[in-house]
């Protein structure tokens, strides 16, 4: 029998044409997801901004045996019913590692060299010499020991930054949560690249920003809810830390009236750190590879631990 | 006899206090340089923005036996009379290498990740997702095979950029001028880090910008006169190249009415690429080390080839 692939998307994913004749492909939007779930063997969550799966999953009828999300994080689709089910969940592990690492390096270097202010002065045609900072020899603390966090560490090390990596459990080369406060207290760069789980929800709160150095710069390329945004706003306004860059937010797109747009020292970007030219093709190819495994009855890779909320690492 | 150290400066250099009692230190500005030159054994050009030495050197009377400039370039002080004399000229080779390399990496990454536009959209509170570019796998051509150019190559290589280095003469790992046009024609990043000499004067002209790819980004961290600024303005306006960043200019400070401030795709910075916190102390310490050599009659290092206009390399 031809399996049914249900695709939750806004724009159709590339590469799926290769499955023509072998798979019945049904596209759906968030509104119709619930009624179409029972007929699906596989669900491809291409629109990774949608929280529709969390809402549609609980309910009656059969459920897909496999859900793949074209994202690294799975917080937008995970719900207790899905976690308790036999359905396998896979993610886009690997696609975003190097792009996000480069993005973090771009922020670190741009801030060290005072590039945002250079652009401001240029607009006003002001020639004002300043001293930049050397990045080599500074200290970074990267929170999140998955492939993205590890890629960030590799890239910053290549720039001679001294790095510490913090994960859920201590292992060789990776600090556990017990070391976190001590490490962020002496870091020049605090980089959040963790998945959103119960343990990481708002882990960057008033207390944590209070521990950081006044010269510290905070970056979030993980998930918006890792950060208590009000606490960050307070820390920036009170100059507890020197600056921050957020690529992810509790509410996306960030509403036009959010105070975050205008906070002193805060760089706001539209959830783009992992998205480089060609990324949609890569995500499409990755799903196809996984599909071939699934169709052949071979074990899937990138399988998410549904209770932890991420793919367990090496 | 106590030697006389003449210091051309605006702000007094740090660290010279260590010479108290051993050296007679005379500070001068550009206006009084000519009248004080005959009494100096050593001239320290601390104000490296001044062209006063070129003007004051020709003339009567004794001249210092050693001139040190707290800069990498020597074009601001070199004149035929100084070049033909027995006076030794040394420069600040080494101090600026890593800072400038980091600065170039900051520009390359910021442009690849579209950071300037992100800052613009933020000002207007616009959430507009774009795709960045991956820096790994792109090609850079670095012109200038001295320690600064080589440091740029090292840093870009650490980011997995494919690099080519061009110098005055071909050597192992370094291309000669004959390869230049071919290399810049396929480079994503063209980085000028050469000294200003007769050979490099306006080497980036209409023809050279015409050879580059429409997607190419040009960076000048060498000297302003490496570039025909009108030709660059034309190339940017006509979209021959995608963008450029100039840290150095034919006239510095860049006049407020210069069209360069507002050119599409051009980032203007105030000759700061090599200047990081602590650089003045490093320059002061470097001069002191050279002074101890000179006082002990040992050979100086960082000796400039006065006919070539730079310290010959390894």
Coordinates of C-alpha atoms in Angstrom, one line a residue:
Chain A
X1 CA 0.0 0.0 0.0
X2 CA 1.3 3.5 -0.8
X3 CA 2.2 5.3 2.4
X4 CA 0.8 8.7 3.0
X5 CA 3.2 11.6 3.8
X6 CA 1.4 14.5 5.4
X7 CA 3.4 17.8 5.0
X8 CA 2.7 20.7 7.3
X9 CA 4.0 23.6 5.3
X10 CA 3.5 27.1 4.1
X11 CA 5.8 26.8 1.1
X12 CA 6.2 23.3 -0.4
X13 CA 9.5 21.7 0.5
X14 CA 12.0 21.1 -2.3
X15 CA 13.1 17.6 -3.4
X16 CA 9.9 15.7 -2.5
X17 CA 9.3 15.2 -6.2
X18 CA 11.7 12.3 -6.0
X19 CA 9.1 10.4 -4.1
X20 CA 6.5 10.7 -6.9
X21 CA 4.7 7.4 -7.5
X22 CA 6.0 5.8 -4.3
X23 CA 4.3 8.1 -1.8
X24 CA 1.0 9.8 -1.5
X25 CA 1.9 13.4 -0.5
X26 CA -0.8 15.4 1.2
X27 CA -0.1 19.1 2.1
X28 CA -1.9 20.7 5.0
X29 CA -1.9 23.9 6.9
X30 CA -2.3 24.3 10.7
X31 CA -6.1 24.6 10.5
X32 CA -6.6 21.2 8.8
X33 CA -3.8 19.3 10.5
X34 CA -6.0 17.6 13.2
X35 CA -8.5 16.1 10.7
X36 CA -5.7 14.8 8.4
X37 CA -3.4 13.3 11.1
X38 CA -5.3 9.9 11.2
X39 CA -4.6 9.1 7.5
X40 CA -0.9 9.9 7.7
X41 CA 1.9 7.3 8.0
X42 CA 4.5 10.0 8.2
X43 CA 4.3 13.7 9.2
X44 CA 6.9 16.1 7.9
X45 CA 6.8 19.4 9.9
X46 CA 8.3 21.7 7.3
X47 CA 6.8 24.8 8.8
X48 CA 8.9 24.8 11.9
X49 CA 7.5 28.0 13.2
X50 CA 4.1 26.4 13.7
X51 CA 2.9 25.0 17.0
X52 CA 0.1 23.2 15.3
X53 CA 1.3 19.7 16.1
X54 CA 1.2 20.3 19.8
X55 CA -2.4 21.3 19.5
X56 CA -3.5 18.8 16.9
X57 CA -1.8 15.7 18.2
X58 CA -4.0 14.9 21.3
X59 CA -7.3 13.5 20.1
X60 CA -8.8 10.4 18.6
X61 CA -7.8 8.2 15.7
X62 CA -4.5 6.7 14.5
X63 CA -1.4 8.8 14.5
X64 CA 1.6 8.8 12.1
X65 CA 4.4 6.4 13.2
X66 CA 7.1 8.9 12.3
X67 CA 7.3 12.7 12.7
X68 CA 10.2 14.6 11.2
X69 CA 10.8 18.3 11.9
X70 CA 13.0 20.4 9.6
X71 CA 14.4 22.1 12.7
X72 CA 17.0 21.4 15.4
X73 CA 14.6 22.2 18.2
X74 CA 11.5 20.1 18.8
X75 CA 9.8 22.2 21.5
X76 CA 7.3 23.5 19.0
X77 CA 5.8 20.1 18.4
X78 CA 6.3 18.1 21.6
X79 CA 3.3 17.3 23.8
X80 CA 2.8 14.7 26.5
X81 CA 0.6 12.5 24.2
X82 CA 3.3 12.5 21.5
X83 CA 6.0 11.9 24.1
X84 CA 4.1 8.9 25.5
X85 CA 3.3 7.4 22.1
X86 CA 5.3 4.9 20.0
X87 CA 5.8 7.5 17.3
X88 CA 9.4 8.2 16.4
X89 CA 10.4 11.8 16.2
X90 CA 13.5 12.9 14.2
X91 CA 15.0 16.4 13.7
X92 CA 17.3 18.3 11.3
X93 CA 20.4 17.7 13.5
X94 CA 23.6 18.7 11.6
X95 CA 22.2 21.2 9.1
X96 CA 22.5 24.2 11.3
X97 CA 25.7 23.6 13.2
X98 CA 28.3 25.4 11.1
X99 CA 26.0 28.3 9.9
X100 CA 25.1 29.0 13.5
X101 CA 28.7 28.8 14.7
X102 CA 29.7 31.3 12.0
X103 CA 26.8 33.5 13.0
X104 CA 28.0 33.5 16.6
X105 CA 31.5 34.3 15.5
X106 CA 30.2 37.1 13.4
X107 CA 28.5 38.6 16.5
X108 CA 31.5 38.2 18.7
X109 CA 33.9 39.7 16.3
X110 CA 31.5 42.5 15.3
X111 CA 30.9 43.5 18.9
X112 CA 34.7 43.3 19.8
X113 CA 35.5 45.6 16.8
X114 CA 32.6 47.9 17.7
X115 CA 31.1 47.5 14.2
X116 CA 27.5 48.5 15.1
X117 CA 28.8 51.9 16.3
X118 CA 31.0 52.2 13.2
X119 CA 27.9 51.9 11.1
X120 CA 26.0 54.5 13.2
X121 CA 28.9 57.0 13.0
X122 CA 29.0 56.4 9.2
X123 CA 25.4 57.3 8.8
X124 CA 26.1 60.6 10.6
X125 CA 29.4 61.0 8.6
X126 CA 31.4 61.1 11.9
X127 CA 35.0 60.1 11.9
X128 CA 35.6 58.9 15.4
X129 CA 38.5 56.6 16.1
X130 CA 38.0 54.0 18.9
X131 CA 40.0 51.0 20.1
X132 CA 38.5 47.6 19.4
X133 CA 39.1 44.6 21.5
X134 CA 41.2 41.6 20.6
X135 CA 39.0 38.4 20.5
X136 CA 42.0 36.1 20.9
X137 CA 42.4 35.4 24.6
X138 CA 38.9 36.3 25.6
X139 CA 36.7 33.7 27.3
X140 CA 33.4 32.2 26.1
X141 CA 30.9 30.0 27.9
X142 CA 28.7 28.0 25.5
X143 CA 25.6 26.5 27.0
X144 CA 24.3 23.5 25.1
X145 CA 26.6 20.6 24.3
X146 CA 24.8 19.3 21.2
X147 CA 26.2 19.6 17.7
X148 CA 25.4 23.3 17.5
X149 CA 27.1 24.2 20.8
X150 CA 30.1 22.0 19.9
X151 CA 30.4 23.7 16.5
X152 CA 30.3 27.1 18.2
X153 CA 33.1 26.0 20.5
X154 CA 35.2 24.8 17.5
X155 CA 34.8 28.0 15.6
X156 CA 35.5 30.3 18.6
X157 CA 38.6 28.1 19.4
X158 CA 39.8 28.6 15.9
X159 CA 39.8 32.4 16.7
X160 CA 41.9 31.6 19.8
X161 CA 39.0 32.2 22.2
X162 CA 39.2 30.2 25.4
X163 CA 36.0 28.2 25.6
X164 CA 33.9 26.3 28.2
X165 CA 31.0 24.1 27.1
X166 CA 28.1 23.4 29.5
X167 CA 25.7 20.5 29.0
X168 CA 23.0 18.7 31.0
X169 CA 25.4 16.2 32.5
X170 CA 29.2 16.6 33.0
X171 CA 31.4 14.5 30.7
X172 CA 34.9 14.7 29.3
X173 CA 35.3 18.2 28.0
X174 CA 31.8 19.2 29.0
X175 CA 30.8 20.9 32.3
X176 CA 27.6 20.1 34.1
X177 CA 25.0 22.6 35.3
X178 CA 26.8 22.9 38.7
X179 CA 29.7 24.8 37.0
X180 CA 27.4 27.2 35.1
X181 CA 27.4 30.2 37.5
X182 CA 31.1 30.0 38.0
X183 CA 31.8 29.9 34.3
X184 CA 29.4 32.7 33.2
X185 CA 30.8 34.9 36.0
X186 CA 34.1 35.1 34.2
X187 CA 33.0 34.8 30.6
X188 CA 33.4 37.7 28.1
X189 CA 30.8 35.9 25.9
X190 CA 27.9 33.9 27.2
X191 CA 26.4 31.9 24.3
X192 CA 23.0 30.1 24.7
X193 CA 22.6 27.2 22.3
X194 CA 20.6 24.8 24.4
X195 CA 17.4 23.0 23.5
X196 CA 14.2 24.3 25.2
X197 CA 13.3 21.8 27.9
X198 CA 11.8 22.0 31.4
X199 CA 15.4 22.4 32.8
X200 CA 16.4 25.2 30.4
X201 CA 13.1 27.2 30.4
X202 CA 14.1 30.7 31.4
X203 CA 17.5 29.6 32.7
X204 CA 18.8 33.0 31.9
X205 CA 17.0 35.0 34.6
X206 CA 17.7 38.0 36.8
X207 CA 20.0 36.0 39.0
X208 CA 22.1 34.7 36.1
X209 CA 22.4 38.1 34.4
X210 CA 23.4 39.4 37.8
X211 CA 26.3 36.9 38.0
X212 CA 27.8 38.0 34.7
X213 CA 30.5 40.6 34.3
X214 CA 29.6 44.2 33.4
X215 CA 31.7 43.7 30.3
X216 CA 29.9 40.5 29.3
X217 CA 28.0 40.0 26.1
X218 CA 25.1 37.6 25.9
X219 CA 24.0 35.7 22.8
X220 CA 20.9 33.5 22.3
X221 CA 20.7 31.4 19.2
X222 CA 18.8 28.6 21.0
X223 CA 15.2 29.2 21.8
X224 CA 13.5 32.4 23.0
X225 CA 12.2 30.8 26.2
X226 CA 15.7 30.1 27.4
X227 CA 15.7 33.7 28.4
X228 CA 13.5 35.7 30.8
X229 CA 13.2 38.7 28.4
X230 CA 12.2 41.1 31.1
X231 CA 15.2 40.1 33.2
X232 CA 17.5 40.7 30.2
X233 CA 15.9 44.1 29.6
X234 CA 16.5 45.0 33.2
X235 CA 20.1 43.8 33.0
X236 CA 20.8 45.8 29.9
X237 CA 19.1 49.0 31.1
X238 CA 20.9 48.8 34.4
X239 CA 24.2 48.0 32.6
X240 CA 24.7 44.7 34.5
X241 CA 26.0 43.4 31.2
X242 CA 27.5 45.3 28.3
X243 CA 25.2 44.0 25.6
X244 CA 23.4 41.1 24.0
X245 CA 22.2 39.7 20.7
X246 CA 18.9 37.7 20.4
X247 CA 18.1 35.7 17.3
X248 CA 15.2 33.9 19.0
X249 CA 12.3 35.3 21.1
X250 CA 9.5 34.1 23.3
X251 CA 7.1 35.4 20.6
X252 CA 8.2 35.3 16.9
X253 CA 8.0 37.4 14.9
X254 CA 8.9 39.9 17.6
X255 CA 5.9 42.3 17.8
X256 CA 6.6 45.8 16.5
X257 CA 5.8 47.3 19.9
X258 CA 8.2 45.1 21.9
X259 CA 10.6 47.1 24.0
X260 CA 13.3 44.7 22.9
X261 CA 13.7 46.4 19.6
X262 CA 15.1 49.5 21.2
X263 CA 17.0 48.3 24.2
X264 CA 20.5 49.7 24.7
X265 CA 23.2 47.3 23.5
X266 CA 20.8 44.7 22.2
X267 CA 21.0 43.4 18.7
X268 CA 17.8 41.9 17.4
X269 CA 17.8 39.5 14.4
X270 CA 14.9 37.5 12.9
X271 CA 15.6 33.9 13.8
X272 CA 18.1 33.5 10.9
X273 CA 21.3 32.4 12.5
X274 CA 21.2 28.9 11.0
X275 CA 19.7 29.8 7.7
X276 CA 22.2 30.1 4.9
X277 CA 21.7 30.0 1.1
X278 CA 20.8 26.5 0.2
X279 CA 19.5 25.4 3.6
X280 CA 16.1 24.5 2.3
X281 CA 17.6 22.1 -0.2
X282 CA 19.8 20.6 2.5
X283 CA 16.7 20.1 4.8
X284 CA 14.9 18.5 1.9
X285 CA 17.7 16.2 1.1
X286 CA 18.1 15.2 4.7
X287 CA 14.4 14.2 4.9
X288 CA 14.7 12.2 1.7
X289 CA 17.7 10.2 3.2
X290 CA 15.7 9.6 6.3
X291 CA 12.7 8.5 4.2
X292 CA 14.7 6.0 2.3
X293 CA 15.8 4.5 5.6
X294 CA 12.3 4.4 6.9
X295 CA 10.9 2.9 3.6
X296 CA 13.6 0.2 3.7
X297 CA 12.8 -0.6 7.3
X298 CA 16.3 0.5 8.4
X299 CA 16.7 2.3 11.7
X300 CA 16.3 6.1 11.5
X301 CA 19.0 8.5 12.6
X302 CA 18.6 11.9 14.4
X303 CA 16.0 10.2 16.7
X304 CA 14.9 12.6 19.4
X305 CA 14.7 11.4 23.0
X306 CA 11.1 12.6 23.5
X307 CA 11.3 12.9 27.2
X308 CA 14.5 15.0 27.1
X309 CA 13.5 17.0 24.0
X310 CA 16.6 16.5 21.9
X311 CA 18.8 13.9 20.2
X312 CA 21.1 12.5 22.9
X313 CA 24.7 13.2 22.0
X314 CA 28.0 11.3 21.8
Chain B
X1 CA 77.0 61.7 26.5
X2 CA 73.3 61.4 27.1
X3 CA 71.5 60.7 23.8
X4 CA 68.6 62.8 22.7
X5 CA 65.3 61.1 21.8
X6 CA 63.1 63.4 19.8
X7 CA 59.4 62.3 20.0
X8 CA 56.9 63.5 17.4
X9 CA 53.6 63.1 19.2
X10 CA 50.2 64.6 20.1
X11 CA 49.7 62.5 23.2
X12 CA 52.9 61.4 25.0
X13 CA 53.7 57.7 24.5
X14 CA 53.5 55.4 27.5
X15 CA 56.5 53.6 29.0
X16 CA 59.2 56.2 28.1
X17 CA 59.5 56.9 31.8
X18 CA 61.7 53.9 32.0
X19 CA 64.4 55.8 30.1
X20 CA 64.6 58.6 32.7
X21 CA 68.2 59.5 33.5
X22 CA 69.6 57.7 30.5
X23 CA 68.0 59.6 27.7
X24 CA 67.2 63.3 27.1
X25 CA 63.6 63.2 25.8
X26 CA 62.4 66.1 23.8
X27 CA 58.8 66.2 22.6
X28 CA 57.9 68.1 19.5
X29 CA 54.9 68.8 17.3
X30 CA 54.9 68.9 13.5
X31 CA 55.6 72.7 13.4
X32 CA 58.8 72.5 15.4
X33 CA 60.1 69.2 14.0
X34 CA 62.5 70.8 11.4
X35 CA 64.3 73.0 13.9
X36 CA 64.7 70.1 16.4
X37 CA 65.9 67.4 14.1
X38 CA 69.6 68.4 14.1
X39 CA 69.9 67.8 17.9
X40 CA 68.2 64.4 17.9
X41 CA 70.1 61.0 18.0
X42 CA 66.8 59.1 17.7
X43 CA 63.4 60.1 16.3
X44 CA 60.3 58.4 17.5
X45 CA 57.4 59.0 15.2
X46 CA 54.6 58.4 17.7
X47 CA 52.0 60.4 15.8
X48 CA 51.8 58.1 12.9
X49 CA 49.1 60.2 11.2
X50 CA 51.5 63.1 10.6
X51 CA 53.4 63.6 7.4
X52 CA 55.7 66.0 9.1
X53 CA 58.9 63.9 8.7
X54 CA 58.6 63.9 4.9
X55 CA 58.5 67.7 5.0
X56 CA 61.0 68.3 7.7
X57 CA 63.7 65.8 6.8
X58 CA 65.2 67.5 3.7
X59 CA 67.3 70.5 4.9
X60 CA 70.5 71.3 6.6
X61 CA 72.3 70.0 9.7
X62 CA 72.7 66.6 11.2
X63 CA 70.0 64.1 11.2
X64 CA 69.0 61.3 13.7
X65 CA 70.8 58.0 13.1
X66 CA 67.6 56.1 13.8
X67 CA 63.9 56.7 13.2
X68 CA 61.2 54.5 14.6
X69 CA 57.6 54.8 13.6
X70 CA 54.8 53.4 15.8
X71 CA 53.0 52.1 12.7
X72 CA 53.3 49.3 10.2
X73 CA 53.3 51.5 7.1
X74 CA 56.2 54.0 6.5
X75 CA 54.8 55.9 3.6
X76 CA 53.9 58.9 5.8
X77 CA 57.6 59.5 6.7
X78 CA 59.6 58.3 3.8
X79 CA 61.2 60.8 1.4
X80 CA 64.1 60.5 -1.1
X81 CA 66.6 62.2 1.3
X82 CA 65.8 59.8 4.2
X83 CA 65.9 56.8 1.8
X84 CA 69.3 57.9 0.5
X85 CA 70.7 58.6 4.0
X86 CA 72.5 56.2 6.4
X87 CA 69.7 56.6 9.0
X88 CA 68.0 53.3 10.0
X89 CA 64.2 53.2 9.9
X90 CA 62.3 50.7 12.0
X91 CA 58.5 50.1 12.2
X92 CA 56.0 48.5 14.5
X93 CA 55.9 45.2 12.7
X94 CA 54.0 42.5 14.6
X95 CA 51.8 44.7 16.8
X96 CA 48.9 45.0 14.4
X97 CA 48.9 41.5 12.7
X98 CA 46.3 39.7 14.8
X99 CA 44.0 42.7 15.5
X100 CA 43.8 43.4 11.8
X101 CA 43.3 39.8 10.9
X102 CA 40.4 39.7 13.4
X103 CA 39.0 42.9 12.0
X104 CA 39.0 41.5 8.5
X105 CA 37.3 38.3 9.8
X106 CA 34.7 40.5 11.5
X107 CA 33.9 42.2 8.2
X108 CA 33.8 39.0 6.2
X109 CA 31.5 37.3 8.7
X110 CA 29.3 40.3 9.3
X111 CA 28.7 40.8 5.5
X112 CA 28.1 37.1 5.0
X113 CA 25.5 37.1 7.7
X114 CA 24.0 40.4 6.5
X115 CA 24.5 42.0 9.9
X116 CA 24.5 45.7 8.6
X117 CA 21.0 45.2 7.2
X118 CA 19.9 43.4 10.4
X119 CA 20.8 46.5 12.3
X120 CA 19.0 48.7 9.8
X121 CA 15.8 46.6 10.1
X122 CA 16.1 46.7 13.9
X123 CA 16.1 50.5 13.8
X124 CA 12.8 50.4 11.9
X125 CA 11.5 47.5 14.0
X126 CA 11.1 45.3 10.9
X127 CA 11.2 41.5 11.3
X128 CA 12.5 40.3 7.9
X129 CA 14.0 36.9 7.7
X130 CA 16.9 36.5 5.1
X131 CA 19.3 33.8 4.3
X132 CA 22.9 34.4 5.2
X133 CA 25.8 32.9 3.4
X134 CA 28.2 30.2 4.7
X135 CA 31.7 31.6 5.0
X136 CA 33.3 28.2 5.0
X137 CA 34.1 27.2 1.4
X138 CA 34.2 30.8 0.1
X139 CA 37.4 32.1 -1.5
X140 CA 39.6 35.0 -0.4
X141 CA 42.4 36.7 -2.2
X142 CA 44.7 38.6 0.2
X143 CA 47.1 41.1 -1.3
X144 CA 50.2 41.9 0.8
X145 CA 52.4 39.0 2.0
X146 CA 53.8 40.7 5.1
X147 CA 52.9 39.6 8.6
X148 CA 49.5 41.4 8.4
X149 CA 48.5 39.7 5.2
X150 CA 49.8 36.3 6.5
X151 CA 47.8 36.7 9.7
X152 CA 44.7 37.5 7.7
X153 CA 45.2 34.3 5.7
X154 CA 45.7 32.3 8.9
X155 CA 42.5 33.6 10.5
X156 CA 40.4 33.2 7.4
X157 CA 41.7 29.6 6.9
X158 CA 40.7 28.9 10.5
X159 CA 37.1 29.8 9.4
X160 CA 37.6 27.3 6.5
X161 CA 37.9 30.0 3.9
X162 CA 40.0 29.0 0.9
X163 CA 42.7 31.7 0.6
X164 CA 45.3 32.9 -1.8
X165 CA 48.1 35.3 -0.8
X166 CA 49.7 37.7 -3.3
X167 CA 53.1 39.4 -2.8
X168 CA 55.6 41.4 -4.7
X169 CA 57.5 38.3 -5.8
X170 CA 56.2 34.7 -6.1
X171 CA 57.5 32.3 -3.4
X172 CA 56.3 29.1 -1.9
X173 CA 52.7 29.6 -0.8
X174 CA 52.7 33.2 -2.2
X175 CA 51.6 34.2 -5.6
X176 CA 53.3 37.0 -7.6
X177 CA 51.6 40.0 -9.2
X178 CA 51.2 38.0 -12.5
X179 CA 48.5 35.9 -10.8
X180 CA 46.6 38.8 -9.3
X181 CA 43.9 39.3 -11.9
X182 CA 43.2 35.7 -12.2
X183 CA 42.8 35.3 -8.4
X184 CA 40.7 38.4 -7.8
X185 CA 38.4 37.3 -10.7
X186 CA 37.2 34.3 -8.7
X187 CA 37.5 35.6 -5.1
X188 CA 34.5 36.2 -2.9
X189 CA 36.6 38.4 -0.7
X190 CA 39.4 40.7 -2.0
X191 CA 41.5 41.9 0.9
X192 CA 44.1 44.7 0.4
X193 CA 46.8 44.6 3.1
X194 CA 49.8 45.7 1.2
X195 CA 52.3 48.6 2.0
X196 CA 52.0 51.7 -0.1
X197 CA 54.8 51.7 -2.6
X198 CA 55.2 52.9 -6.2
X199 CA 54.1 49.5 -7.3
X200 CA 51.0 49.4 -5.1
X201 CA 49.9 53.0 -5.6
X202 CA 46.2 52.8 -6.9
X203 CA 46.6 49.2 -7.8
X204 CA 42.9 48.8 -7.3
X205 CA 41.6 50.8 -10.2
X206 CA 38.8 50.6 -12.7
X207 CA 40.3 47.7 -14.5
X208 CA 40.8 45.6 -11.3
X209 CA 37.3 46.3 -10.0
X210 CA 36.0 45.3 -13.4
X211 CA 37.7 42.0 -13.1
X212 CA 36.1 41.1 -9.8
X213 CA 32.8 39.1 -9.5
X214 CA 29.5 41.0 -9.1
X215 CA 29.2 39.1 -5.8
X216 CA 32.7 40.1 -4.6
X217 CA 33.4 42.1 -1.5
X218 CA 36.5 44.3 -1.3
X219 CA 38.3 45.3 1.9
X220 CA 41.1 47.8 2.3
X221 CA 43.1 47.7 5.6
X222 CA 46.4 48.7 4.0
X223 CA 46.7 52.3 2.9
X224 CA 44.2 54.6 1.3
X225 CA 46.3 55.2 -1.8
X226 CA 46.2 51.5 -2.7
X227 CA 42.7 52.3 -4.1
X228 CA 41.5 54.7 -6.8
X229 CA 38.6 55.8 -4.7
X230 CA 36.7 57.2 -7.7
X231 CA 37.0 53.9 -9.5
X232 CA 35.7 52.1 -6.4
X233 CA 32.8 54.5 -6.2
X234 CA 32.0 53.8 -9.8
X235 CA 32.2 50.0 -9.3
X236 CA 29.9 50.1 -6.3
X237 CA 27.4 52.5 -7.9
X238 CA 27.3 50.3 -11.1
X239 CA 27.1 47.1 -9.0
X240 CA 30.3 45.7 -10.5
X241 CA 31.0 44.4 -7.1
X242 CA 28.6 43.7 -4.2
X243 CA 30.2 45.8 -1.5
X244 CA 33.3 47.1 0.1
X245 CA 34.8 48.2 3.5
X246 CA 37.4 50.9 3.7
X247 CA 39.4 51.4 6.9
X248 CA 41.9 53.7 5.2
X249 CA 41.5 56.6 2.8
X250 CA 43.5 58.9 0.6
X251 CA 42.6 61.7 2.9
X252 CA 42.2 61.0 6.7
X253 CA 40.1 61.9 8.5
X254 CA 37.7 61.4 5.7
X255 CA 36.1 64.8 5.0
X256 CA 32.4 65.1 6.0
X257 CA 31.5 65.9 2.4
X258 CA 33.2 62.9 0.9
X259 CA 30.7 60.9 -1.3
X260 CA 32.3 57.7 0.2
X261 CA 30.3 58.1 3.4
X262 CA 27.1 57.4 1.5
X263 CA 28.0 54.9 -1.2
X264 CA 25.8 51.9 -1.6
X265 CA 27.3 48.8 0.0
X266 CA 30.3 50.6 1.4
X267 CA 31.3 50.4 5.1
X268 CA 33.5 53.3 6.2
X269 CA 35.6 53.0 9.4
X270 CA 38.1 55.4 10.9
X271 CA 41.5 53.7 10.4
X272 CA 41.0 51.5 13.5
X273 CA 41.4 48.0 12.2
X274 CA 44.7 47.4 14.1
X275 CA 44.0 49.4 17.2
X276 CA 42.8 47.3 20.1
X277 CA 42.7 48.1 23.8
X278 CA 46.3 48.0 25.1
X279 CA 47.9 48.8 21.7
X280 CA 49.6 52.0 22.8
X281 CA 51.3 50.1 25.7
X282 CA 52.4 47.4 23.2
X283 CA 53.8 50.0 20.9
X284 CA 55.6 51.7 23.8
X285 CA 57.1 48.4 25.0
X286 CA 58.2 47.5 21.5
X287 CA 60.1 50.8 21.1
X288 CA 61.7 50.3 24.5
X289 CA 63.0 46.9 23.4
X290 CA 64.4 48.4 20.2
X291 CA 66.0 51.2 22.2
X292 CA 67.8 48.7 24.5
X293 CA 69.2 47.0 21.4
X294 CA 70.3 50.4 20.0
X295 CA 71.8 51.6 23.2
X296 CA 73.8 48.3 23.5
X297 CA 75.0 48.6 20.0
X298 CA 73.2 45.4 19.0
X299 CA 71.5 45.2 15.6
X300 CA 68.0 46.5 15.4
X301 CA 65.1 44.4 14.2
X302 CA 62.1 45.5 12.2
X303 CA 64.4 47.4 9.9
X304 CA 62.6 48.8 6.9
X305 CA 64.1 48.5 3.4
X306 CA 63.9 52.1 2.6
X307 CA 63.8 51.7 -1.1
X308 CA 61.0 49.1 -1.0
X309 CA 59.1 50.8 1.8
X310 CA 58.6 47.9 4.2
X311 CA 60.4 45.3 6.2
X312 CA 61.5 42.5 3.9
X313 CA 59.9 39.2 4.9
X314 CA 60.9 35.7 5.5

